[in-house]
Tab-separated table of C-alpha atoms and ligand atoms in Angstrom:
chain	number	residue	atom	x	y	z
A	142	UNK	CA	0.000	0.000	0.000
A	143	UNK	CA	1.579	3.126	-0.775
A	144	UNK	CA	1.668	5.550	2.534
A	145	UNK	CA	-1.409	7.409	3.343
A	146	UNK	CA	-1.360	10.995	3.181
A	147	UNK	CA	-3.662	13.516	4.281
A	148	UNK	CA	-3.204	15.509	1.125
A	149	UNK	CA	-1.076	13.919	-1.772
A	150	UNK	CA	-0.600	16.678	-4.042
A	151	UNK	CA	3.057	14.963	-5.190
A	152	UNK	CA	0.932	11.806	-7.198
A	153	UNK	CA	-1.448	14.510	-8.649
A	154	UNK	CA	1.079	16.605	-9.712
A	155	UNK	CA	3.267	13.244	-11.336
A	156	UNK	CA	-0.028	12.701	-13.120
A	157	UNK	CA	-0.061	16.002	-15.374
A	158	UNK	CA	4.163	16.848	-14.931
A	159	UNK	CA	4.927	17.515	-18.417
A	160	UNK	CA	2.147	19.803	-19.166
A	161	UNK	CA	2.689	21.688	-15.896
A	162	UNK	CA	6.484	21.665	-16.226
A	163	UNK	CA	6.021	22.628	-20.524
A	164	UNK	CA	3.936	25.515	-18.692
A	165	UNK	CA	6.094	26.531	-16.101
A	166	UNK	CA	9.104	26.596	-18.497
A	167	UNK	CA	7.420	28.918	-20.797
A	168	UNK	CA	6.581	31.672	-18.232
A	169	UNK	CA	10.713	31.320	-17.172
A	170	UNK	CA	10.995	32.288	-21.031
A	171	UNK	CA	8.671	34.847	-20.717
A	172	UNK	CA	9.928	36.596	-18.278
A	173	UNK	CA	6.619	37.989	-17.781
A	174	UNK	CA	6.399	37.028	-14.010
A	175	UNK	CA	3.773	39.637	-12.930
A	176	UNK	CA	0.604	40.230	-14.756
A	177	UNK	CA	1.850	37.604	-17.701
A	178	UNK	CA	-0.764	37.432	-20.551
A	179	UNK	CA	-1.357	33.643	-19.091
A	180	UNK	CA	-2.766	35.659	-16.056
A	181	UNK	CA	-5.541	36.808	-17.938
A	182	UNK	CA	-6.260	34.299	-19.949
A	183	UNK	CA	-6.544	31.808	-16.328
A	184	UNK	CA	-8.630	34.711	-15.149
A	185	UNK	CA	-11.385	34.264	-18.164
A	186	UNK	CA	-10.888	30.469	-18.088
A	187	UNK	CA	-12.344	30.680	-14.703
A	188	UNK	CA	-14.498	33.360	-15.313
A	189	UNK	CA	-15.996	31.057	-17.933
A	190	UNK	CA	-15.609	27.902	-15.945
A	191	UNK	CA	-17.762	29.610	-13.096
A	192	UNK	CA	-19.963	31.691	-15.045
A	193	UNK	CA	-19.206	35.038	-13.350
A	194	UNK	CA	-18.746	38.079	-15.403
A	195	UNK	CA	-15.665	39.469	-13.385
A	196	UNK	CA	-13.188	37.101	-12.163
A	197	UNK	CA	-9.897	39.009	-9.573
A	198	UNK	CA	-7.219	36.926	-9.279
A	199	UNK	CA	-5.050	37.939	-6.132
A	200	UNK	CA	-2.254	36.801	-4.013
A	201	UNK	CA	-4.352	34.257	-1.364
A	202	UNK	CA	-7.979	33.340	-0.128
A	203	UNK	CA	-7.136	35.722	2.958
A	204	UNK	CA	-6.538	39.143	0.497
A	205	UNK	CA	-9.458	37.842	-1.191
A	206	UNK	CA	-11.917	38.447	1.518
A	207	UNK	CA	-9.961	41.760	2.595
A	208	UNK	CA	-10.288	43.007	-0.885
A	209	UNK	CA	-13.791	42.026	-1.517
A	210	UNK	CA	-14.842	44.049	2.009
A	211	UNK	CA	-12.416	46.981	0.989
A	212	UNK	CA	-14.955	47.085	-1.901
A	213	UNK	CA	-17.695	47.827	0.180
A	214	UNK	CA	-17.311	51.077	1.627
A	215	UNK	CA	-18.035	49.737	5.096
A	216	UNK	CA	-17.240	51.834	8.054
A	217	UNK	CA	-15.125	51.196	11.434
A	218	UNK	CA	-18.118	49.592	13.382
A	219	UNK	CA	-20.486	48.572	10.993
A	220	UNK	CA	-20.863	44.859	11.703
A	221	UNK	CA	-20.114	41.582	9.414
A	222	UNK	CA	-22.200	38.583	10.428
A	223	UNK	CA	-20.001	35.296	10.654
A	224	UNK	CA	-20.123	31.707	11.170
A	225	UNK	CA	-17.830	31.068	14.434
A	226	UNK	CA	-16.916	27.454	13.416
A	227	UNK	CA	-15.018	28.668	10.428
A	228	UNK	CA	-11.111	29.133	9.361
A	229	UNK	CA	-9.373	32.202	11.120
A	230	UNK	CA	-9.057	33.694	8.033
A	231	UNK	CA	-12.757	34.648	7.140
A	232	UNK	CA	-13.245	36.664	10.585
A	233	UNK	CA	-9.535	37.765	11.091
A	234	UNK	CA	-10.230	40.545	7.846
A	235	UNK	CA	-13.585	41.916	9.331
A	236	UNK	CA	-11.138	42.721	12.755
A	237	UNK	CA	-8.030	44.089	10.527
A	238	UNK	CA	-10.820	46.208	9.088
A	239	UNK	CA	-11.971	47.803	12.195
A	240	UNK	CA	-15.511	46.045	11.635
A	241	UNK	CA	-17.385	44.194	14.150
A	242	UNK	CA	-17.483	40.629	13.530
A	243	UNK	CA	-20.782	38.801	15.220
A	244	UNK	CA	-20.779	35.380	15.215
A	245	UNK	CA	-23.368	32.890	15.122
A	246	UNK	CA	-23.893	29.275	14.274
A	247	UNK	CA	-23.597	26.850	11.903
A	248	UNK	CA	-26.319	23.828	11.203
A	249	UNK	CA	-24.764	21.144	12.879
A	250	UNK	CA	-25.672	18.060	9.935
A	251	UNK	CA	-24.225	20.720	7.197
A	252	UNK	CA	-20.798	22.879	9.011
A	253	UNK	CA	-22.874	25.711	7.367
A	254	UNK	CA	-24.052	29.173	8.620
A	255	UNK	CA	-27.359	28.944	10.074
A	256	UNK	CA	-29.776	31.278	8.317
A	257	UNK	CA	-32.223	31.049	11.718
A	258	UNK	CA	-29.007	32.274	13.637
A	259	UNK	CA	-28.109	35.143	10.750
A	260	UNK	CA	-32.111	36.425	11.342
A	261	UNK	CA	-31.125	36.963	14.954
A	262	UNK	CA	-28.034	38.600	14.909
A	263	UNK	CA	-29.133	41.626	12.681
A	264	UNK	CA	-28.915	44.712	14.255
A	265	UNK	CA	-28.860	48.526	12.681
A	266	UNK	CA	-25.288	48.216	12.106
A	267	UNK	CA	-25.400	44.832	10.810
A	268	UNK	CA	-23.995	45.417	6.865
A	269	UNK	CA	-23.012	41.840	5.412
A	270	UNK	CA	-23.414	38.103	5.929
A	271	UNK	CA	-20.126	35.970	5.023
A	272	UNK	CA	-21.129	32.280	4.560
A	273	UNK	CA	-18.484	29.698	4.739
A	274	UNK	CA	-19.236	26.784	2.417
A	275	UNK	CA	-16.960	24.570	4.479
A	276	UNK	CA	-15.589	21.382	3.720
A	277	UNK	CA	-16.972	22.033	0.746
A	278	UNK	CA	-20.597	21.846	1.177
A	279	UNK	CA	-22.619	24.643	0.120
A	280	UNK	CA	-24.158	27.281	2.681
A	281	UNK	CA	-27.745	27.316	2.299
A	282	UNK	CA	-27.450	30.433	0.110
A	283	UNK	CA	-31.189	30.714	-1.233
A	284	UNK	CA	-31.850	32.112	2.390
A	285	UNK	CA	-29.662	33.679	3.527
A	286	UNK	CA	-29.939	35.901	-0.115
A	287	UNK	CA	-33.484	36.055	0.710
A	288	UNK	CA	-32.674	37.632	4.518
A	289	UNK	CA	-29.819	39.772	3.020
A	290	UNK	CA	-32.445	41.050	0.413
A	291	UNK	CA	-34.942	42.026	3.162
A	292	UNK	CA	-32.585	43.825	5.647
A	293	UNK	CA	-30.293	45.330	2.649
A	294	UNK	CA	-27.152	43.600	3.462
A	295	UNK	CA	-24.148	42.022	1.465
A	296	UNK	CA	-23.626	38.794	1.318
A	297	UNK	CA	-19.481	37.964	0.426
A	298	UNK	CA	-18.786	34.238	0.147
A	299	UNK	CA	-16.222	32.414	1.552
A	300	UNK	CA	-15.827	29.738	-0.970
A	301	UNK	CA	-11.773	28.433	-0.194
A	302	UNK	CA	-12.986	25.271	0.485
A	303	UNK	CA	-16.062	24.839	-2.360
A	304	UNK	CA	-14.768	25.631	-5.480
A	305	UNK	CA	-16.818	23.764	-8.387
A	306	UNK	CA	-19.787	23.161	-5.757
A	307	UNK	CA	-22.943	23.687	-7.769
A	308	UNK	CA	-26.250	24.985	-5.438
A	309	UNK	CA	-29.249	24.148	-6.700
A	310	UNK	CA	-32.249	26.594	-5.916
A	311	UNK	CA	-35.471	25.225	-5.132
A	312	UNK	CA	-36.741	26.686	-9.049
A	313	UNK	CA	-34.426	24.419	-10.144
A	314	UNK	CA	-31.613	27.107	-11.104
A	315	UNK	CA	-28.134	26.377	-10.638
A	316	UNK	CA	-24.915	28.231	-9.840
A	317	UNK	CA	-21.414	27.931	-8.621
A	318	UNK	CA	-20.527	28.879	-5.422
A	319	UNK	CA	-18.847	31.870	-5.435
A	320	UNK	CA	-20.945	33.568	-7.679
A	321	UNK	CA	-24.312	33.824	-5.905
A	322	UNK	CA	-23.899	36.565	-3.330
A	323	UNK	CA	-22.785	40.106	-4.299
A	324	UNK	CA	-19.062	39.243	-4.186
A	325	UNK	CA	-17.340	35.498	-3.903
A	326	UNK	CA	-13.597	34.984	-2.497
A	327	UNK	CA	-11.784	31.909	-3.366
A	328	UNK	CA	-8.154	30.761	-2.464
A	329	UNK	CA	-5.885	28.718	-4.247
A	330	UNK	CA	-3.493	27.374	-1.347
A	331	UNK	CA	-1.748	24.193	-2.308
A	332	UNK	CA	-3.947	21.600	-0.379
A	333	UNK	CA	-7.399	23.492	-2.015
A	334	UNK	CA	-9.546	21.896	-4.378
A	335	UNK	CA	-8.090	23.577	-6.979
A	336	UNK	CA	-4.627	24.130	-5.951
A	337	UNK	CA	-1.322	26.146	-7.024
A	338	UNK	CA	2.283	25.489	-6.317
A	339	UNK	CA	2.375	28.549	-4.001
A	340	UNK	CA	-0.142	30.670	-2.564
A	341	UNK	CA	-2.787	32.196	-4.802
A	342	UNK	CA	-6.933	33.399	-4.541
A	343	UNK	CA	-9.319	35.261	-6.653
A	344	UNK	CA	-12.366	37.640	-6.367
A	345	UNK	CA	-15.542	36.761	-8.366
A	346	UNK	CA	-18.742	39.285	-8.929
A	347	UNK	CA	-21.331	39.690	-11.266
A	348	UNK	CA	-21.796	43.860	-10.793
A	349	UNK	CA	-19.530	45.672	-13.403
A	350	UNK	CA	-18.917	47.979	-10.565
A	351	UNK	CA	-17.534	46.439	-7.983
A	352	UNK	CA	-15.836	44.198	-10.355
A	353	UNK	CA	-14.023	47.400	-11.529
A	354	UNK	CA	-13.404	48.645	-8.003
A	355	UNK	CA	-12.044	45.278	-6.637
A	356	UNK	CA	-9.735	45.058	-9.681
A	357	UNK	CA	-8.295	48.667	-9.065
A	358	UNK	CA	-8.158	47.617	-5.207
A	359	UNK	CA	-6.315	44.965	-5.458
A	360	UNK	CA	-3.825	46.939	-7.523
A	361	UNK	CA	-2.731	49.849	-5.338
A	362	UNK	CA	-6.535	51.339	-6.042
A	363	UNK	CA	-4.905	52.851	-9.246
A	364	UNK	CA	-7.675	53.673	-12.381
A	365	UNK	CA	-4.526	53.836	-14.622
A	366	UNK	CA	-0.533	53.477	-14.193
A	367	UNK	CA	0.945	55.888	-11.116
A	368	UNK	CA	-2.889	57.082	-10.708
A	369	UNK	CA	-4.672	56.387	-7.728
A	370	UNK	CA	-7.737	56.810	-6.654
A	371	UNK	CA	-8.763	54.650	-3.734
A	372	UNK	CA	-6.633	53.548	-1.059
A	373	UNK	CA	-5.860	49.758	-2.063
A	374	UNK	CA	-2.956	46.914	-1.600
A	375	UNK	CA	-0.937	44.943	-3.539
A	376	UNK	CA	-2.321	41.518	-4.214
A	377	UNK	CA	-1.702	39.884	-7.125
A	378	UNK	CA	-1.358	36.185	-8.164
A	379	UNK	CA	1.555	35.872	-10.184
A	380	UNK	CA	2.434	34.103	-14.006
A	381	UNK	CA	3.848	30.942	-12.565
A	382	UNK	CA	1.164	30.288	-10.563
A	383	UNK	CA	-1.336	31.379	-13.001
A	384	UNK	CA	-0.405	28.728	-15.899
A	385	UNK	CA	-0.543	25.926	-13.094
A	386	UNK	CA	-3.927	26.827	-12.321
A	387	UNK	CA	-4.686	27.068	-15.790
A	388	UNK	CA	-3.959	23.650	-16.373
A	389	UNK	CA	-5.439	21.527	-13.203
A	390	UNK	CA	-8.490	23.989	-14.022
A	391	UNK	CA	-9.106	21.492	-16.718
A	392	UNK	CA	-8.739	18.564	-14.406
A	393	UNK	CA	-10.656	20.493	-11.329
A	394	UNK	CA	-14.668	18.192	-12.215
A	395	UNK	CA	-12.484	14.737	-12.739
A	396	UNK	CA	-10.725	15.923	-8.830
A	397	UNK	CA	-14.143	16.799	-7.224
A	398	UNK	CA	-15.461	13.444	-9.056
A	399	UNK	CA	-12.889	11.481	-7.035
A	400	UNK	CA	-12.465	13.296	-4.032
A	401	UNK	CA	-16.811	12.326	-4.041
A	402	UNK	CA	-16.050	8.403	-4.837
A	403	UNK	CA	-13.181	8.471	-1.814
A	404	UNK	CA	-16.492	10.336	0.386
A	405	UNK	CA	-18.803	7.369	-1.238
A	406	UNK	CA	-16.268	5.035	-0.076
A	407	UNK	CA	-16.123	6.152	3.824
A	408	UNK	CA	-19.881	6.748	3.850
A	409	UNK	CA	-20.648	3.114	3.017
A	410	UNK	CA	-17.969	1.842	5.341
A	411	UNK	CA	-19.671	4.077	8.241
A	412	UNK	CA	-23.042	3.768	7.464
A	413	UNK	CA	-25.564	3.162	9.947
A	414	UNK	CA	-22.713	3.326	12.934
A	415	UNK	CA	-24.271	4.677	16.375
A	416	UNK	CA	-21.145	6.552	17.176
A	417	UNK	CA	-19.920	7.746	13.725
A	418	UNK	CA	-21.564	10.556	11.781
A	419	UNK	CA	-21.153	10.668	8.104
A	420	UNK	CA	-21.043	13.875	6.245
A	421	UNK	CA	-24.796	14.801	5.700
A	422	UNK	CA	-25.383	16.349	1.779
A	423	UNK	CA	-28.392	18.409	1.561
A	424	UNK	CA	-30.130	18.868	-1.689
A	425	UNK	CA	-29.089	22.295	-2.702
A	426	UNK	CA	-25.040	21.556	-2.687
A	427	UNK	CA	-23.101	19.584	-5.013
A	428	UNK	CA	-20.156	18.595	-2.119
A	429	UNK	CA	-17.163	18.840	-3.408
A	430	UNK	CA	-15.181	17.371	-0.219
A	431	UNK	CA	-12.785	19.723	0.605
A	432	UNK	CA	-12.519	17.624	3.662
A	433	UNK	CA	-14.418	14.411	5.330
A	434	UNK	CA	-15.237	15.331	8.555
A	435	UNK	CA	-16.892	12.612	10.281
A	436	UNK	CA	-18.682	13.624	13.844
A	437	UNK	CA	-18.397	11.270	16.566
A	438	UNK	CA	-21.436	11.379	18.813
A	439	UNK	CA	-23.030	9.410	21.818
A	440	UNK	CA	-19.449	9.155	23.688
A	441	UNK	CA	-18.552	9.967	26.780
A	442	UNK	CA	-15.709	12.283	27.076
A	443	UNK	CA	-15.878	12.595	23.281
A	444	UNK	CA	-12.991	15.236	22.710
A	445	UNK	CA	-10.842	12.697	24.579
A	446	UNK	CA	-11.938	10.243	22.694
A	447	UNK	CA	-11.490	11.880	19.638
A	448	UNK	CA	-8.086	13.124	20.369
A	449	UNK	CA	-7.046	9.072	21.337
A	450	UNK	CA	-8.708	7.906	17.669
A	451	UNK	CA	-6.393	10.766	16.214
A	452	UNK	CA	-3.283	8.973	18.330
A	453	UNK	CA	-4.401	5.681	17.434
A	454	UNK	CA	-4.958	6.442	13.410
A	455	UNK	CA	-1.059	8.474	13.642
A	456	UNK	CA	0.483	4.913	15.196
A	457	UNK	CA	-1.363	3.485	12.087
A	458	UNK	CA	0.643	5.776	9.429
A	459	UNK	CA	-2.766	7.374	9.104
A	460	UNK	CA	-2.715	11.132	9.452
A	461	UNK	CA	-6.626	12.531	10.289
A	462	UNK	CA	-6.673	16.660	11.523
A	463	UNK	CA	-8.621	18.617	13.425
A	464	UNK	CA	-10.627	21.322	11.815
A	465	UNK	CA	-10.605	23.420	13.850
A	466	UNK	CA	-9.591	22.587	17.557
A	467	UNK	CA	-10.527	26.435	18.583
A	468	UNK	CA	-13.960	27.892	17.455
A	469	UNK	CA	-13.555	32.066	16.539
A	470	UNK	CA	-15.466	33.263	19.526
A	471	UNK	CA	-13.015	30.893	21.723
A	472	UNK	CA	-9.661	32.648	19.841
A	473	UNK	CA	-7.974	34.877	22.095
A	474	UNK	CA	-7.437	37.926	19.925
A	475	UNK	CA	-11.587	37.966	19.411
A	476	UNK	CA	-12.273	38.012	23.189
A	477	UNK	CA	-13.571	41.694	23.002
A	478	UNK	CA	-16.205	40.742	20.895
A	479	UNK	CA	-18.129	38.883	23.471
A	480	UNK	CA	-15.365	36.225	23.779
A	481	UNK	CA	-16.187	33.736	27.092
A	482	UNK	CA	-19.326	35.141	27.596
A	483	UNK	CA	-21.203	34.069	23.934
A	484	UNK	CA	-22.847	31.157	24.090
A	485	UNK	CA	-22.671	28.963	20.909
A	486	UNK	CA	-23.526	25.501	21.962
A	487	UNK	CA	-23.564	23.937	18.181
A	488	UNK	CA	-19.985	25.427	17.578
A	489	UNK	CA	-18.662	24.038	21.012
A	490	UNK	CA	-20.558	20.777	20.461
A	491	UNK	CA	-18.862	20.250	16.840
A	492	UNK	CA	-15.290	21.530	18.173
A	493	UNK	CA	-14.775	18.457	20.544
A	494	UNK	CA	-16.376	16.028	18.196
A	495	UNK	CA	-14.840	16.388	14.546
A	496	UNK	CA	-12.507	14.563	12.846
A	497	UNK	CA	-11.058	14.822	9.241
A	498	UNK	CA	-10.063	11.833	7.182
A	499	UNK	CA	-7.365	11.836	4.738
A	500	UNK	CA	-9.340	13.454	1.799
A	501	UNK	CA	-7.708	13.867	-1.699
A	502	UNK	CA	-8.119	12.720	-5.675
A	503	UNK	CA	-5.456	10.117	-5.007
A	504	UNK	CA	-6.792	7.718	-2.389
A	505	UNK	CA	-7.250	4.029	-3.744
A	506	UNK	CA	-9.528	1.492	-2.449
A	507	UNK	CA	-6.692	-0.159	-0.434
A	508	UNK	CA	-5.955	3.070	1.140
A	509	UNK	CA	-9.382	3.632	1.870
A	510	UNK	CA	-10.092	0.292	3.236
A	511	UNK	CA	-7.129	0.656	5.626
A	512	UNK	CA	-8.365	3.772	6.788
A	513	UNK	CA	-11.878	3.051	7.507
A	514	UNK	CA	-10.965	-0.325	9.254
A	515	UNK	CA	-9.302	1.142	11.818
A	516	UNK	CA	-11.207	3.976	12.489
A	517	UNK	CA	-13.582	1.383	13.331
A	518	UNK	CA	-11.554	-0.967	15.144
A	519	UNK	CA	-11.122	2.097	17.584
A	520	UNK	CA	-14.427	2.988	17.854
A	521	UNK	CA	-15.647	-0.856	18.667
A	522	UNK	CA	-12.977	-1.527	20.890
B	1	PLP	C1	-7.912	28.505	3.176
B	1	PLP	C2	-9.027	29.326	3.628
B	1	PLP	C3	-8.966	30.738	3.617
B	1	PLP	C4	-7.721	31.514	3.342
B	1	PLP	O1	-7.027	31.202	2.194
B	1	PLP	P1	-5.450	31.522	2.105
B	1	PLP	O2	-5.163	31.360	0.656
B	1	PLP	O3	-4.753	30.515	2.958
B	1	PLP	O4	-5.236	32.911	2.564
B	1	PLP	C5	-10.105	31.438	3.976
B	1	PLP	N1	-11.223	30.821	4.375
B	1	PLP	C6	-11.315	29.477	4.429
B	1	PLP	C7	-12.600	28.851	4.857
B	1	PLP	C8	-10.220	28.682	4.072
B	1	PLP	O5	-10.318	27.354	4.149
């Protein structure tokens, strides 16, 4: 059996070598490092891929989301409703840009932000909703468009973790995710979906305006060369990384169709367990299995538990992770906003019970088997 990783992004990479190193070789010939025509033309593949009018690419998931609320003229205490049982990254720009992040819950069958919790949390100040489609299913975004409609609110969405998800409205409609709410952030971090060889993340919108504005943002806010107009950054994705993503863009359905047979495997090898929860799929999302995060329930001590099934799978040669050990209303640096004192239940409840599997395009049925048999063997010992 060949060792189990939790990502293997070595095999996938073995798999389309000479095309990525042909590609690769080409921008070194170039020399057109930054802003490379291949940038462009990545940018409009995904544009396409997507079906978004405006497609940003920038330098990480994390700019992405800073960029995409830079767009909205949002003011120092204007507040940005969040999921708490999310990635640092999606609350940590609301607090670097002196807005108020509220948290709230997530449904505890999907990881996703609970519209019911959303409706409760809106205040005056309340500007913008930032669903998480995490793990890579889809946040239940035909409500929480319809809530953001009524109270006048954007909705940005965090879709690092989702991209090539597919919601399904209850008309029958489909989009991407990414490209429902007002803006969509995406990031192309090595172990993503769709991954580069570095860092990387784009900005997707449908409104010619803010597409405009979040281009010029993440380019020093300048309307033409050495004019500026808006205060902005410097985020860009650069060449190299660009004609990578260009070509596992073509491979990105055949990596969410086996990252969903490896899910298909683990769900039929847990199914029915009394102690094991399988990752639930609702009807709107296409998952895309970012991650398989089972939920172990009806333990006692179950974060101990947990923790010793972690142990046991690492003395296996089985790597599993924890995401995420600390919900954002637990983190330190967010104590001021409420901190201790919030009570979120669902988010405390999933902390000590989750567990990710090894979750990539390049697990085999051996692999898989191994995997699953010995989660099990711990769980019935
Ligand atoms: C990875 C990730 C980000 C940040 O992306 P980077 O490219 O690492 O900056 C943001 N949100 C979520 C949910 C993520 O998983």
């Amino acid at each position: 059996m060949r060792p189990i990783q939790m990502v293997d992004t070595k095999t996938q990479y073995h798999k389309i070598k000479k095309e990525v190193d042909n590609a690769v070789l080409e921008v070194m010939e170039s020399s057109a490092f930054i802003n490379g025509k291949i940038v462009q033309d990545f940018a409009s593949n995904l544009s396409a891929y997507l079906d978004v009018k405006h497609t940003i690419p920038c330098a990480n998931g994390t700019d992405a989301l800073q960029i995409a609320m830079m767009g909205l003229d949002l003011r120092p205490g204007d507040e940005v409703i969040t999921p708490s049982f999310t990635y640092i990254a999606t609350i940590e720009v609301i607090a670097l840009l002196r807005l108020t992040p509220v948290f709230v819950e997530v449904d505890p069958k999907t990881f996703c932000i609970d519209p019911a919790s959303v409706e409760k949390a809106i205040t005056t100040k309340t500007k913008a909703i930032v669903p998480v489609h995490l793990y890579g299913h889809a946040a239940p975004m035909e409500e929480i468009m319809t809530i953001a409609a009524k109270h006048n609110l954007y909705v940005i969405e965090d879709n690092a973790q989702a991209i090539g998800s597919v919601y399904t409205f209850l008309n029958g409609e489909k989009k991407k995710t990414g490209t429902i709410g007002h803006i969509g952030c995406t990031s192309f971090y090595p172990s993503k979906n769709l991954g580069a060889f570095g860092d990387g993340g784009a900005i997707f919108t449908n409104d010619d305006k803010l597409g405009v504005k979040l281009k010029m943002i993440a380019n020093h806010g300048q309307s033409k060369k050495y004019y500026h107009d808006i205060v902005g950054c410097n985020s860009r994705l650069d060449s190299i990384q660009a004609a990578i993503l260009d070509i596992k863009l073509k491979h990105l359905d055949e990596y969410i169709a086996a990252r969903r047979a490896a899910a298909d495997y683990y769900d039929k090898a847990f199914a029915g367990h009394n102690n094991i929860k399988t990752p639930f799929r609702a009807p709107y999302s296409h998952h895309v299995f970012h991650q398989y995060t089972l939920v172990l329930d009806g333990i006692e001590k179950v974060a101990d538990k947990r923790n010793e099934l972690s142990d046991f799978l690492a003395k296996n040669n089985i790597p599993s992770m924890i995401y995420y050990p600390v919900p954002g209303h637990r983190q330190k640096v967010f104590e001021h906003f409420g901190g201790k004192s919030l009570q979120m239940p669902i988010s405390d409840w999933l902390t000590e019970r989750v567990i990710s599997l090894p979750m990539h395009t390049e697990l085999d049925a051996d692999q898989l088997g191994f995997i699953s048999s010995k989660v099990l063997e711990f769980i019935n010992k």
